[in-house]
Amino acid sequence: GNSVTQMEGPVTLSEEAFLTINCTYTATGYPSLFWYVQYPGEGLQLLLKATKADDKGSNKGFEATYRKETTSFHLEKGSVQVSDSAVYFCALSDHSGNTPLVFGKGTRLSVIA
Amino acid sequence: DTGVSQDPRHKITKRGQNVTFRCDPISEHNRLYWYRQTLGQGPEFLTYFQNEAQLEKSRLLSDRFSAERPKGSFSTLEIQRTEQGDSAMYLCASSGGQGAPGELFFGEGSRLTVL
């Protein structure tokens, strides 16, 4: 079945550091890929998405590129801020995006000033 | 629109009791999902509805769990004869309307503690 594997956290970075959170997936066909974020005390929200190979999703300075050859969708940000402290979840669905999302375990990021 | 709301936010119950959670989705959304999340894990899919039809149920959803969406608006998730292993955060999400495919809007969750 479909599955997502994320790097384990927690990840602690200083402000302005470079962030990478690794995500790899196993799926039949060509899934759509997502990153969701959960800020403290809030519900999960969509951060970015990509629906086909070599697509790059981006939002709020975060980026992730859909790599079919390595079945990966790593999340990156060039300069993190304290306000980026949250839990980040990689997820996938079928290509249409209409099947229930399958989530990774999440990676907790703490950014210190 | 105030987003997806869930009630209660926290429920403490004794083993063997029944509990019910309610979810009010975003009004124009036709799809509604239930997920369960335990500490250190990502959300695990339980079931989803398109309008009032329950389209898919996970094998995680034992016969003690039942979900309804009677008029295609709000939904309830009932757990009968609760067990300590049912302790988790129960998340509701909705999608549809102007949202992009795969964009789920989540509520803040209902935390269940079974003593």
mmCIF file of N, CA and C in Angstrom, chain B:
data_model
loop_
_atom_site.group_PDB
_atom_site.id
_atom_site.type_symbol
_atom_site.label_atom_id
_atom_site.label_comp_id
_atom_site.label_asym_id
_atom_site.label_seq_id
_atom_site.Cartn_x
_atom_site.Cartn_y
_atom_site.Cartn_z
ATOM 1 N N ASP B 1 -16.909 32.417 7.348
ATOM 2 C CA ASP B 1 -16.800 31.003 7.655
ATOM 3 C C ASP B 1 -15.739 30.814 8.734
ATOM 4 N N THR B 2 -16.073 30.032 9.761
ATOM 5 C CA THR B 2 -15.152 29.914 10.882
ATOM 6 C C THR B 2 -14.259 28.694 10.755
ATOM 7 N N GLY B 3 -14.316 27.947 9.670
ATOM 8 C CA GLY B 3 -13.471 26.787 9.528
ATOM 9 C C GLY B 3 -14.129 25.554 10.102
ATOM 10 N N VAL B 4 -13.337 24.484 10.224
ATOM 11 C CA VAL B 4 -13.837 23.218 10.741
ATOM 12 C C VAL B 4 -13.837 23.275 12.267
ATOM 13 N N SER B 5 -14.973 22.939 12.849
ATOM 14 C CA SER B 5 -15.021 22.950 14.319
ATOM 15 C C SER B 5 -15.355 21.571 14.848
ATOM 16 N N GLN B 6 -14.761 21.242 15.975
ATOM 17 C CA GLN B 6 -14.961 19.941 16.591
ATOM 18 C C GLN B 6 -15.362 20.113 18.047
ATOM 19 N N ASP B 7 -16.185 19.184 18.510
ATOM 20 C CA ASP B 7 -16.692 19.271 19.873
ATOM 21 C C ASP B 7 -16.926 17.862 20.432
ATOM 22 N N PRO B 8 -16.543 17.594 21.685
ATOM 23 C CA PRO B 8 -15.786 18.474 22.563
ATOM 24 C C PRO B 8 -14.311 18.496 22.200
ATOM 25 N N ARG B 9 -13.579 19.418 22.740
ATOM 26 C CA ARG B 9 -12.146 19.477 22.472
ATOM 27 C C ARG B 9 -11.397 18.435 23.281
ATOM 28 N N HIS B 10 -11.950 18.104 24.439
ATOM 29 C CA HIS B 10 -11.293 17.116 25.279
ATOM 30 C C HIS B 10 -12.360 16.321 26.006
ATOM 31 N N LYS B 11 -12.204 14.994 25.978
ATOM 32 C CA LYS B 11 -13.154 14.117 26.648
ATOM 33 C C LYS B 11 -12.371 13.095 27.465
ATOM 34 N N ILE B 12 -12.695 13.023 28.758
ATOM 35 C CA ILE B 12 -12.111 12.002 29.634
ATOM 36 C C ILE B 12 -13.225 11.050 30.008
ATOM 37 N N THR B 13 -12.999 9.765 29.822
ATOM 38 C CA THR B 13 -14.039 8.796 30.114
ATOM 39 C C THR B 13 -13.431 7.541 30.732
ATOM 40 N N LYS B 14 -14.279 6.740 31.299
ATOM 41 C CA LYS B 14 -13.821 5.477 31.870
ATOM 42 C C LYS B 14 -13.974 4.369 30.835
ATOM 43 N N ARG B 15 -13.099 3.408 30.925
ATOM 44 C CA ARG B 15 -13.153 2.264 30.025
ATOM 45 C C ARG B 15 -14.547 1.640 30.035
ATOM 46 N N GLY B 16 -15.048 1.331 28.840
ATOM 47 C CA GLY B 16 -16.359 0.716 28.729
ATOM 48 C C GLY B 16 -17.484 1.674 28.430
ATOM 49 N N GLN B 17 -17.222 2.984 28.605
ATOM 50 C CA GLN B 17 -18.254 3.976 28.308
ATOM 51 C C GLN B 17 -18.272 4.279 26.811
ATOM 52 N N ASN B 18 -19.387 4.851 26.367
ATOM 53 C CA ASN B 18 -19.506 5.301 24.976
ATOM 54 C C ASN B 18 -19.212 6.786 24.906
ATOM 55 N N VAL B 19 -18.588 7.211 23.813
ATOM 56 C CA VAL B 19 -18.335 8.636 23.596
ATOM 57 C C VAL B 19 -18.737 8.989 22.170
ATOM 58 N N THR B 20 -19.102 10.235 21.980
ATOM 59 C CA THR B 20 -19.463 10.736 20.653
ATOM 60 C C THR B 20 -18.787 12.073 20.414
ATOM 61 N N PHE B 21 -18.193 12.204 19.247
ATOM 62 C CA PHE B 21 -17.581 13.458 18.824
ATOM 63 C C PHE B 21 -18.367 14.027 17.645
ATOM 64 N N ARG B 22 -18.387 15.337 17.608
ATOM 65 C CA ARG B 22 -19.099 16.014 16.521
ATOM 66 C C ARG B 22 -18.122 16.851 15.725
ATOM 67 N N CYS B 23 -18.358 16.918 14.416
ATOM 68 C CA CYS B 23 -17.553 17.760 13.530
ATOM 69 C C CYS B 23 -18.476 18.571 12.635
ATOM 70 N N ASP B 24 -18.233 19.868 12.601
ATOM 71 C CA ASP B 24 -18.931 20.756 11.674
ATOM 72 C C ASP B 24 -17.932 21.224 10.627
ATOM 73 N N PRO B 25 -18.086 20.788 9.380
ATOM 74 C CA PRO B 25 -17.106 21.153 8.345
ATOM 75 C C PRO B 25 -17.350 22.561 7.820
ATOM 76 N N ILE B 26 -16.475 22.989 6.933
ATOM 77 C CA ILE B 26 -16.706 24.232 6.213
ATOM 78 C C ILE B 26 -17.945 24.044 5.342
ATOM 79 N N SER B 27 -18.814 25.021 5.331
ATOM 80 C CA SER B 27 -20.183 24.815 4.846
ATOM 81 C C SER B 27 -20.254 24.341 3.394
ATOM 82 N N GLU B 28 -19.397 24.832 2.520
ATOM 83 C CA GLU B 28 -19.526 24.435 1.116
ATOM 84 C C GLU B 28 -18.756 23.167 0.757
ATOM 85 N N HIS B 29 -18.111 22.562 1.736
ATOM 86 C CA HIS B 29 -17.317 21.364 1.473
ATOM 87 C C HIS B 29 -18.197 20.120 1.443
ATOM 88 N N ASN B 30 -18.012 19.280 0.406
ATOM 89 C CA ASN B 30 -18.834 18.079 0.323
ATOM 90 C C ASN B 30 -18.151 16.843 0.901
ATOM 91 N N ARG B 31 -16.839 16.924 1.127
ATOM 92 C CA ARG B 31 -16.139 15.758 1.673
ATOM 93 C C ARG B 31 -15.751 16.014 3.121
ATOM 94 N N LEU B 32 -15.883 14.975 3.921
ATOM 95 C CA LEU B 32 -15.556 15.078 5.342
ATOM 96 C C LEU B 32 -14.795 13.819 5.729
ATOM 97 N N TYR B 33 -13.692 14.020 6.454
ATOM 98 C CA TYR B 33 -12.781 12.937 6.805
ATOM 99 C C TYR B 33 -12.620 12.870 8.321
ATOM 100 N N TRP B 34 -12.422 11.656 8.812
ATOM 101 C CA TRP B 34 -12.011 11.444 10.200
ATOM 102 C C TRP B 34 -10.650 10.749 10.206
ATOM 103 N N TYR B 35 -9.772 11.288 11.031
ATOM 104 C CA TYR B 35 -8.448 10.715 11.236
ATOM 105 C C TYR B 35 -8.226 10.547 12.742
ATOM 106 N N ARG B 36 -7.297 9.675 13.079
ATOM 107 C CA ARG B 36 -6.881 9.507 14.474
ATOM 108 C C ARG B 36 -5.374 9.745 14.546
ATOM 109 N N GLN B 37 -4.962 10.450 15.590
ATOM 110 C CA GLN B 37 -3.540 10.747 15.758
ATOM 111 C C GLN B 37 -3.119 10.436 17.176
ATOM 112 N N THR B 38 -2.085 9.624 17.314
ATOM 113 C CA THR B 38 -1.516 9.349 18.629
ATOM 114 C C THR B 38 -0.159 10.038 18.733
ATOM 115 N N LEU B 39 0.350 10.113 19.947
ATOM 116 C CA LEU B 39 1.560 10.883 20.219
ATOM 117 C C LEU B 39 2.725 10.382 19.364
ATOM 118 N N GLY B 40 3.353 11.302 18.667
ATOM 119 C CA GLY B 40 4.520 10.955 17.880
ATOM 120 C C GLY B 40 4.217 10.310 16.541
ATOM 121 N N GLN B 41 2.943 10.257 16.194
ATOM 122 C CA GLN B 41 2.544 9.651 14.931
ATOM 123 C C GLN B 41 1.817 10.665 14.054
ATOM 124 N N GLY B 42 1.766 10.376 12.774
ATOM 125 C CA GLY B 42 0.969 11.214 11.901
ATOM 126 C C GLY B 42 -0.487 10.790 11.947
ATOM 127 N N PRO B 43 -1.357 11.606 11.389
ATOM 128 C CA PRO B 43 -2.773 11.238 11.340
ATOM 129 C C PRO B 43 -2.980 9.941 10.568
ATOM 130 N N GLU B 44 -3.849 9.071 11.106
ATOM 131 C CA GLU B 44 -4.194 7.807 10.445
ATOM 132 C C GLU B 44 -5.649 7.892 9.993
ATOM 133 N N PHE B 45 -5.881 7.586 8.739
ATOM 134 C CA PHE B 45 -7.220 7.684 8.159
ATOM 135 C C PHE B 45 -8.164 6.680 8.801
ATOM 136 N N LEU B 46 -9.372 7.159 9.118
ATOM 137 C CA LEU B 46 -10.410 6.276 9.644
ATOM 138 C C LEU B 46 -11.537 6.058 8.635
ATOM 139 N N THR B 47 -12.118 7.169 8.165
ATOM 140 C CA THR B 47 -13.255 7.058 7.259
ATOM 141 C C THR B 47 -13.500 8.400 6.591
ATOM 142 N N TYR B 48 -14.244 8.380 5.455
ATOM 143 C CA TYR B 48 -14.641 9.648 4.872
ATOM 144 C C TYR B 48 -15.981 9.559 4.182
ATOM 145 N N PHE B 49 -16.583 10.730 4.059
ATOM 146 C CA PHE B 49 -17.914 10.896 3.466
ATOM 147 C C PHE B 49 -17.827 11.848 2.281
ATOM 148 N N GLN B 50 -18.621 11.556 1.290
ATOM 149 C CA GLN B 50 -18.909 12.543 0.256
ATOM 150 C C GLN B 50 -20.405 12.818 0.377
ATOM 151 N N ASN B 51 -20.722 14.046 0.733
ATOM 152 C CA ASN B 51 -22.091 14.380 1.132
ATOM 153 C C ASN B 51 -22.485 13.444 2.271
ATOM 154 N N GLU B 52 -23.619 12.745 2.149
ATOM 155 C CA GLU B 52 -24.028 11.878 3.261
ATOM 156 C C GLU B 52 -23.543 10.432 3.104
ATOM 157 N N ALA B 53 -22.910 10.118 1.980
ATOM 158 C CA ALA B 53 -22.475 8.747 1.717
ATOM 159 C C ALA B 53 -21.091 8.478 2.307
ATOM 160 N N GLN B 54 -21.009 7.403 3.084
ATOM 161 C CA GLN B 54 -19.720 6.993 3.634
ATOM 162 C C GLN B 54 -19.015 6.150 2.574
ATOM 163 N N LEU B 55 -17.934 6.672 1.996
ATOM 164 C CA LEU B 55 -17.325 6.047 0.827
ATOM 165 C C LEU B 55 -16.220 5.053 1.162
ATOM 166 N N GLU B 56 -15.558 5.245 2.281
ATOM 167 C CA GLU B 56 -14.438 4.364 2.586
ATOM 168 C C GLU B 56 -14.246 4.295 4.086
ATOM 169 N N LYS B 57 -13.917 3.106 4.562
ATOM 170 C CA LYS B 57 -13.601 2.906 5.977
ATOM 171 C C LYS B 57 -12.283 2.164 6.085
ATOM 172 N N SER B 58 -11.423 2.618 6.956
ATOM 173 C CA SER B 58 -10.146 1.964 7.181
ATOM 174 C C SER B 58 -10.352 0.689 8.008
ATOM 175 N N ARG B 59 -9.396 -0.227 7.887
ATOM 176 C CA ARG B 59 -9.438 -1.415 8.749
ATOM 177 C C ARG B 59 -9.201 -1.053 10.208
ATOM 178 N N LEU B 60 -8.693 0.179 10.438
ATOM 179 C CA LEU B 60 -8.531 0.646 11.819
ATOM 180 C C LEU B 60 -9.875 0.844 12.495
ATOM 181 N N LEU B 61 -10.920 1.014 11.693
ATOM 182 C CA LEU B 61 -12.240 1.335 12.238
ATOM 183 C C LEU B 61 -12.931 0.036 12.640
ATOM 184 N N SER B 62 -12.742 -0.338 13.917
ATOM 185 C CA SER B 62 -13.359 -1.587 14.387
ATOM 186 C C SER B 62 -14.864 -1.414 14.481
ATOM 187 N N ASP B 63 -15.562 -2.522 14.779
ATOM 188 C CA ASP B 63 -17.025 -2.455 14.841
ATOM 189 C C ASP B 63 -17.509 -1.658 16.043
ATOM 190 N N ARG B 64 -16.616 -1.244 16.923
ATOM 191 C CA ARG B 64 -17.028 -0.372 18.032
ATOM 192 C C ARG B 64 -17.129 1.089 17.585
ATOM 193 N N PHE B 65 -16.608 1.378 16.408
ATOM 194 C CA PHE B 65 -16.610 2.741 15.878
ATOM 195 C C PHE B 65 -17.714 2.875 14.829
ATOM 196 N N SER B 66 -18.437 3.969 14.892
ATOM 197 C CA SER B 66 -19.406 4.240 13.836
ATOM 198 C C SER B 66 -19.423 5.738 13.569
ATOM 199 N N ALA B 67 -19.542 6.072 12.303
ATOM 200 C CA ALA B 67 -19.577 7.474 11.897
ATOM 201 C C ALA B 67 -20.789 7.695 11.023
ATOM 202 N N GLU B 68 -21.364 8.886 11.166
ATOM 203 C CA GLU B 68 -22.529 9.247 10.374
ATOM 204 C C GLU B 68 -22.390 10.678 9.889
ATOM 205 N N ARG B 69 -23.071 10.936 8.800
ATOM 206 C CA ARG B 69 -23.191 12.316 8.305
ATOM 207 C C ARG B 69 -24.588 12.413 7.701
ATOM 208 N N PRO B 70 -25.586 12.468 8.542
ATOM 209 C CA PRO B 70 -26.962 12.221 8.109
ATOM 210 C C PRO B 70 -27.516 13.182 7.055
ATOM 211 N N LYS B 71 -27.142 14.408 7.081
ATOM 212 C CA LYS B 71 -27.709 15.353 6.116
ATOM 213 C C LYS B 71 -26.619 15.950 5.242
ATOM 214 N N GLY B 72 -25.477 15.317 5.231
ATOM 215 C CA GLY B 72 -24.385 15.822 4.414
ATOM 216 C C GLY B 72 -23.760 17.089 4.958
ATOM 217 N N SER B 73 -24.045 17.396 6.232
ATOM 218 C CA SER B 73 -23.426 18.590 6.804
ATOM 219 C C SER B 73 -22.501 18.156 7.934
ATOM 220 N N PHE B 74 -22.956 18.225 9.189
ATOM 221 C CA PHE B 74 -22.102 17.822 10.298
ATOM 222 C C PHE B 74 -21.972 16.306 10.330
ATOM 223 N N SER B 75 -20.985 15.836 11.073
ATOM 224 C CA SER B 75 -20.764 14.392 11.217
ATOM 225 C C SER B 75 -20.537 14.071 12.682
ATOM 226 N N THR B 76 -20.860 12.840 13.049
ATOM 227 C CA THR B 76 -20.555 12.339 14.387
ATOM 228 C C THR B 76 -19.729 11.073 14.280
ATOM 229 N N LEU B 77 -18.834 10.906 15.227
ATOM 230 C CA LEU B 77 -18.033 9.694 15.363
ATOM 231 C C LEU B 77 -18.300 9.142 16.756
ATOM 232 N N GLU B 78 -18.864 7.953 16.828
ATOM 233 C CA GLU B 78 -19.168 7.340 18.108
ATOM 234 C C GLU B 78 -18.242 6.158 18.344
ATOM 235 N N ILE B 79 -17.746 6.079 19.563
ATOM 236 C CA ILE B 79 -16.945 4.925 19.975
ATOM 237 C C ILE B 79 -17.692 4.249 21.112
ATOM 238 N N GLN B 80 -18.045 2.997 20.919
ATOM 239 C CA GLN B 80 -18.753 2.242 21.960
ATOM 240 C C GLN B 80 -17.758 1.412 22.762
ATOM 241 N N ARG B 81 -18.081 1.213 24.022
ATOM 242 C CA ARG B 81 -17.275 0.347 24.912
ATOM 243 C C ARG B 81 -15.786 0.713 24.795
ATOM 244 N N THR B 82 -15.496 1.965 25.114
ATOM 245 C CA THR B 82 -14.137 2.469 24.920
ATOM 246 C C THR B 82 -13.100 1.619 25.642
ATOM 247 N N GLU B 83 -11.916 1.574 25.035
ATOM 248 C CA GLU B 83 -10.756 0.859 25.592
ATOM 249 C C GLU B 83 -9.623 1.865 25.749
ATOM 250 N N GLN B 84 -8.653 1.537 26.584
ATOM 251 C CA GLN B 84 -7.554 2.472 26.801
ATOM 252 C C GLN B 84 -6.790 2.744 25.511
ATOM 253 N N GLY B 85 -6.746 1.779 24.629
ATOM 254 C CA GLY B 85 -6.080 1.968 23.347
ATOM 255 C C GLY B 85 -6.780 2.948 22.421
ATOM 256 N N ASP B 86 -7.996 3.343 22.776
ATOM 257 C CA ASP B 86 -8.709 4.342 21.969
ATOM 258 C C ASP B 86 -8.247 5.758 22.295
ATOM 259 N N SER B 87 -7.468 5.930 23.350
ATOM 260 C CA SER B 87 -6.981 7.260 23.722
ATOM 261 C C SER B 87 -6.148 7.826 22.583
ATOM 262 N N ALA B 88 -6.547 8.986 22.092
ATOM 263 C CA ALA B 88 -5.907 9.585 20.912
ATOM 264 C C ALA B 88 -6.552 10.936 20.660
ATOM 265 N N MET B 89 -6.020 11.630 19.675
ATOM 266 C CA MET B 89 -6.658 12.844 19.158
ATOM 267 C C MET B 89 -7.438 12.440 17.918
ATOM 268 N N TYR B 90 -8.698 12.775 17.887
ATOM 269 C CA TYR B 90 -9.547 12.468 16.730
ATOM 270 C C TYR B 90 -9.716 13.753 15.921
ATOM 271 N N LEU B 91 -9.248 13.691 14.685
ATOM 272 C CA LEU B 91 -9.225 14.854 13.815
ATOM 273 C C LEU B 91 -10.299 14.747 12.748
ATOM 274 N N CYS B 92 -10.935 15.856 12.493
ATOM 275 C CA CYS B 92 -11.897 15.951 11.405
ATOM 276 C C CYS B 92 -11.348 16.928 10.376
ATOM 277 N N ALA B 93 -11.586 16.647 9.118
ATOM 278 C CA ALA B 93 -11.159 17.537 8.048
ATOM 279 C C ALA B 93 -12.227 17.561 6.972
ATOM 280 N N SER B 94 -12.263 18.637 6.225
ATOM 281 C CA SER B 94 -13.200 18.705 5.112
ATOM 282 C C SER B 94 -12.491 19.242 3.877
ATOM 283 N N SER B 95 -13.087 18.967 2.735
ATOM 284 C CA SER B 95 -12.516 19.456 1.479
ATOM 285 C C SER B 95 -13.622 19.660 0.454
ATOM 286 N N GLY B 96 -13.295 20.383 -0.616
ATOM 287 C CA GLY B 96 -14.257 20.655 -1.677
ATOM 288 C C GLY B 96 -14.361 22.136 -1.919
ATOM 289 N N GLY B 97 -15.449 22.561 -2.518
ATOM 290 C CA GLY B 97 -15.625 23.982 -2.801
ATOM 291 C C GLY B 97 -14.495 24.495 -3.674
ATOM 292 N N GLN B 98 -13.908 25.619 -3.277
ATOM 293 C CA GLN B 98 -12.846 26.238 -4.054
ATOM 294 C C GLN B 98 -11.466 25.703 -3.707
ATOM 295 N N GLY B 99 -11.398 24.806 -2.764
ATOM 296 C CA GLY B 99 -10.103 24.285 -2.367
ATOM 297 C C GLY B 99 -9.478 23.418 -3.446
ATOM 298 N N ALA B 100 -8.153 23.323 -3.471
ATOM 299 C CA ALA B 100 -7.449 22.493 -4.435
ATOM 300 C C ALA B 100 -7.615 21.022 -4.067
ATOM 301 N N PRO B 101 -7.583 20.107 -5.061
ATOM 302 C CA PRO B 101 -7.642 18.675 -4.738
ATOM 303 C C PRO B 101 -6.557 18.309 -3.754
ATOM 304 N N GLY B 102 -6.917 17.551 -2.735
ATOM 305 C CA GLY B 102 -5.949 17.157 -1.721
ATOM 306 C C GLY B 102 -5.780 18.171 -0.617
ATOM 307 N N GLU B 103 -6.381 19.338 -0.740
ATOM 308 C CA GLU B 103 -6.259 20.324 0.328
ATOM 309 C C GLU B 103 -7.350 20.083 1.344
ATOM 310 N N LEU B 104 -6.959 19.524 2.452
ATOM 311 C CA LEU B 104 -7.888 19.271 3.537
ATOM 312 C C LEU B 104 -7.783 20.391 4.556
ATOM 313 N N PHE B 105 -8.916 20.791 5.079
ATOM 314 C CA PHE B 105 -8.968 21.790 6.132
ATOM 315 C C PHE B 105 -9.314 21.056 7.426
ATOM 316 N N PHE B 106 -8.384 21.124 8.365
ATOM 317 C CA PHE B 106 -8.532 20.360 9.603
ATOM 318 C C PHE B 106 -9.093 21.210 10.731
ATOM 319 N N GLY B 107 -9.860 20.558 11.591
ATOM 320 C CA GLY B 107 -10.215 21.149 12.868
ATOM 321 C C GLY B 107 -9.074 20.968 13.848
ATOM 322 N N GLU B 108 -9.274 21.480 15.065
ATOM 323 C CA GLU B 108 -8.219 21.391 16.071
ATOM 324 C C GLU B 108 -8.210 20.057 16.799
ATOM 325 N N GLY B 109 -9.214 19.240 16.547
ATOM 326 C CA GLY B 109 -9.203 17.896 17.102
ATOM 327 C C GLY B 109 -9.980 17.764 18.395
ATOM 328 N N SER B 110 -10.367 16.523 18.673
ATOM 329 C CA SER B 110 -11.001 16.162 19.947
ATOM 330 C C SER B 110 -10.103 15.134 20.616
ATOM 331 N N ARG B 111 -9.583 15.497 21.777
ATOM 332 C CA ARG B 111 -8.676 14.581 22.469
ATOM 333 C C ARG B 111 -9.462 13.673 23.397
ATOM 334 N N LEU B 112 -9.295 12.374 23.223
ATOM 335 C CA LEU B 112 -9.970 11.379 24.064
ATOM 336 C C LEU B 112 -8.963 10.730 24.997
ATOM 337 N N THR B 113 -9.302 10.730 26.284
ATOM 338 C CA THR B 113 -8.511 10.024 27.286
ATOM 339 C C THR B 113 -9.406 8.981 27.931
ATOM 340 N N VAL B 114 -9.019 7.719 27.822
ATOM 341 C CA VAL B 114 -9.791 6.625 28.416
ATOM 342 C C VAL B 114 -9.026 6.105 29.629
ATOM 343 N N LEU B 115 -9.657 6.204 30.786
ATOM 344 C CA LEU B 115 -8.992 5.797 32.036
ATOM 345 C C LEU B 115 -9.226 4.321 32.346
#
